[in-house]
């Protein structure tokens, strides 16, 4: 099994954690923009190969790894819903981050201020749906912890007043597999 990606991507991190939890032997290969444009139809990381199987999205990679190791993946509709809300907030945050690096922000483009509002409303909603006791073995919780840690690392958010999300992240940080994949360890 080979996982291709970057050390800072939260999508890649989630796959690294799942692979480490599975106990499967896998190789991690750093992929730059040129390699991902050549190997993935969406020109994004992560992408993954296992023999003839080629997967190009963190969600399909996670489903493959969880099922191959006999573990549940998004066990019920609420787990799935939380995963997808988190993904939308994460995608939006990354989109804004990349655009701001190119000099475009919410101050200049209306759509980007809607994107910024989406991040704020999404975070507030996630704070009501997760708790410090949320089960961090679930992929919805793990996706959220990967998002929060990335957004803090990139100074995109604060967790002031979002105590449940802070509690969820604190809980994830008890796990050595999670901490060993932190974006600041690059
Ligand atoms: N839906 C994809 C999203 C992956 C994604 O957005 N990856 C970012 C890195 S965190 C990327 O490769 N961005 C490159 C670009 O936007 O050009 C997944 O879940 O794998």
Coordinates of C-alpha atoms and ligand atoms in Angstrom, one line a residue:
X1 CA 0.0 0.0 0.0
X2 CA 1.3 3.5 -0.8
X3 CA -0.3 6.7 0.4
X4 CA 0.7 9.8 -1.4
X5 CA 0.3 13.2 0.2
X6 CA 1.8 16.1 2.2
X7 CA 2.6 16.2 5.9
X8 CA 0.4 19.2 6.5
X9 CA -2.8 18.2 4.8
X10 CA -5.6 17.3 7.2
X11 CA -7.2 14.9 4.6
X12 CA -3.9 13.1 4.3
X13 CA -3.5 13.0 8.1
X14 CA -6.8 11.3 8.6
X15 CA -5.7 8.6 6.1
X16 CA -2.3 8.2 7.8
X17 CA -4.0 7.8 11.2
X18 CA -6.4 5.1 9.8
X19 CA -3.6 3.3 8.1
X20 CA -1.5 3.3 11.3
X21 CA -4.5 2.1 13.3
X22 CA -5.1 -0.7 10.8
X23 CA -1.6 -2.2 11.3
X24 CA -1.1 -2.7 7.6
X25 CA 2.3 -2.1 6.1
X26 CA 2.2 1.0 4.1
X27 CA 4.6 3.5 2.6
X28 CA 4.1 7.2 2.7
X29 CA 5.3 9.2 -0.3
X30 CA 5.4 13.0 -0.4
X31 CA 3.6 14.3 -3.5
X32 CA 4.0 17.8 -4.8
X33 CA 1.5 19.6 -7.1
X34 CA 3.2 18.2 -10.2
X35 CA 2.9 14.6 -9.1
X36 CA -0.7 15.0 -7.9
X37 CA -1.7 16.7 -11.2
X38 CA -0.1 13.7 -13.1
X39 CA -1.5 10.9 -10.9
X40 CA -4.9 12.2 -9.6
X41 CA -7.8 13.3 -11.8
X42 CA -8.6 16.1 -9.2
X43 CA -4.9 17.0 -8.8
X44 CA -5.2 16.8 -5.1
X45 CA -3.7 14.8 -2.2
X46 CA -4.2 12.3 -0.8
X47 CA -4.1 9.5 -3.4
X48 CA -3.4 5.8 -2.7
X49 CA -2.6 2.6 -4.4
X50 CA -2.8 -1.0 -3.3
X51 CA -1.9 -3.4 -6.2
X52 CA -4.4 -2.6 -9.0
X53 CA -6.5 -0.4 -6.8
X54 CA -6.0 3.4 -7.2
X55 CA -8.1 5.7 -5.0
X56 CA -8.0 9.5 -5.2
X57 CA -10.0 10.9 -2.4
X58 CA -9.6 10.6 1.4
X59 CA -13.1 9.3 1.8
X60 CA -12.7 6.4 -0.5
X61 CA -9.3 5.6 0.9
X62 CA -10.7 5.6 4.5
X63 CA -13.6 3.3 3.4
X64 CA -11.1 0.9 1.8
X65 CA -8.7 0.9 4.8
X66 CA -11.4 0.6 7.5
X67 CA -13.3 -2.2 5.6
X68 CA -10.1 -4.1 4.7
X69 CA -9.2 -4.1 8.4
X70 CA -12.7 -5.2 9.5
X71 CA -13.5 -1.8 11.2
X72 CA -16.7 0.2 10.7
X73 CA -16.6 3.3 8.5
X74 CA -19.3 6.0 9.2
X75 CA -21.4 3.5 11.2
X76 CA -24.7 5.3 11.0
X77 CA -26.4 8.3 9.4
X78 CA -25.5 10.8 12.2
X79 CA -21.8 9.8 12.0
X80 CA -22.1 10.3 8.2
X81 CA -23.8 13.7 8.6
X82 CA -21.2 15.0 11.1
X83 CA -18.4 13.8 8.7
X84 CA -19.9 15.6 5.8
X85 CA -20.6 18.9 7.7
X86 CA -17.0 18.8 8.9
X87 CA -15.8 18.1 5.4
X88 CA -17.6 21.1 4.0
X89 CA -16.2 23.4 6.7
X90 CA -12.7 22.0 6.1
X91 CA -12.9 22.3 2.3
X92 CA -14.2 25.9 2.7
X93 CA -11.3 26.8 5.1
X94 CA -8.7 25.3 2.8
X95 CA -10.2 27.1 -0.2
X96 CA -10.1 30.5 1.6
X97 CA -6.6 29.8 2.9
X98 CA -5.3 29.1 -0.6
X99 CA -7.1 32.2 -2.1
X100 CA -5.8 34.4 0.7
X101 CA -2.2 33.2 -0.1
X102 CA -2.9 34.5 -3.7
X103 CA -4.1 37.9 -2.4
X104 CA -7.9 37.4 -2.5
X105 CA -10.0 37.6 0.7
X106 CA -13.6 38.1 2.0
X107 CA -13.0 41.9 1.9
X108 CA -12.8 41.8 -1.9
X109 CA -15.2 39.1 -3.1
X110 CA -18.8 38.6 -1.8
X111 CA -18.6 34.9 -2.3
X112 CA -15.6 34.7 -0.1
X113 CA -17.4 36.5 2.7
X114 CA -20.1 33.9 2.4
X115 CA -17.4 31.2 2.6
X116 CA -16.1 32.9 5.8
X117 CA -19.6 33.0 7.3
X118 CA -20.0 29.3 6.4
X119 CA -16.9 28.5 8.4
X120 CA -18.2 30.4 11.4
X121 CA -21.7 28.9 11.3
X122 CA -20.3 25.5 10.6
X123 CA -17.9 25.7 13.6
X124 CA -20.7 26.8 15.9
X125 CA -22.9 23.9 14.8
X126 CA -20.1 21.4 15.2
X127 CA -19.5 22.7 18.7
X128 CA -23.1 21.9 19.6
X129 CA -23.0 18.4 17.9
X130 CA -19.6 17.2 19.3
X131 CA -18.6 17.0 22.9
X132 CA -15.5 16.4 24.9
X133 CA -16.8 12.9 25.3
X134 CA -17.4 12.2 21.6
X135 CA -16.0 8.9 20.6
X136 CA -12.7 9.8 18.8
X137 CA -12.5 6.3 17.3
X138 CA -15.3 7.4 14.9
X139 CA -14.3 8.9 11.6
X140 CA -16.5 11.9 12.0
X141 CA -14.7 12.9 15.3
X142 CA -11.3 12.1 13.8
X143 CA -12.0 14.2 10.7
X144 CA -13.1 17.1 13.0
X145 CA -9.9 16.8 15.1
X146 CA -7.7 16.8 11.9
X147 CA -9.6 19.9 10.7
X148 CA -9.3 21.8 14.0
X149 CA -5.6 21.0 14.4
X150 CA -4.9 22.1 10.8
X151 CA -7.0 25.3 11.2
X152 CA -5.2 26.2 14.5
X153 CA -1.8 25.4 12.9
X154 CA -2.6 27.8 10.0
X155 CA -4.1 30.4 12.3
X156 CA -7.5 30.2 10.6
X157 CA -9.6 29.8 13.7
X158 CA -9.6 30.1 17.5
X159 CA -11.4 27.8 19.8
X160 CA -12.4 30.6 22.2
X161 CA -16.0 29.8 23.4
X162 CA -16.0 26.5 21.4
X163 CA -15.4 24.4 24.5
X164 CA -16.8 21.1 23.1
X165 CA -14.5 21.3 20.1
X166 CA -11.5 22.2 22.3
X167 CA -12.5 19.1 24.4
X168 CA -12.7 16.9 21.3
X169 CA -9.3 18.0 20.2
X170 CA -7.8 17.5 23.7
X171 CA -9.1 14.0 23.7
X172 CA -7.7 13.3 20.2
X173 CA -4.3 14.6 21.4
X174 CA -4.2 11.8 24.0
X175 CA -3.6 9.4 21.2
X176 CA 0.0 8.9 20.2
X177 CA -1.0 8.0 16.6
X178 CA -2.8 11.3 16.3
X179 CA -0.1 13.4 17.8
X180 CA 2.7 11.7 15.8
X181 CA 1.0 13.0 12.6
X182 CA 0.6 16.7 13.7
X183 CA 1.1 19.2 10.9
X184 CA 3.7 21.2 12.9
X185 CA 6.0 18.1 12.9
X186 CA 7.1 18.7 9.2
Ligands
LIG1 N1 -12.0 15.8 -1.4 C1 -10.6 15.7 -1.2 C2 -10.0 17.0 -0.8 C3 -8.4 16.9 -0.8 C4 -7.8 18.3 -0.7 O1 -8.5 19.3 -0.8 N2 -6.5 18.3 -0.6 C5 -5.7 19.6 -0.7 C6 -4.6 19.5 0.3 S1 -5.2 19.7 2.0 C7 -5.1 19.7 -2.1 O2 -4.5 18.8 -2.6 N3 -5.2 20.9 -2.7 C8 -4.5 21.2 -3.9 C9 -5.2 22.2 -4.7 O3 -6.3 22.7 -4.3 O4 -4.6 22.6 -5.7 C10 -10.3 14.5 -0.3 O5 -11.0 14.3 0.7 O6 -9.2 13.9 -0.4

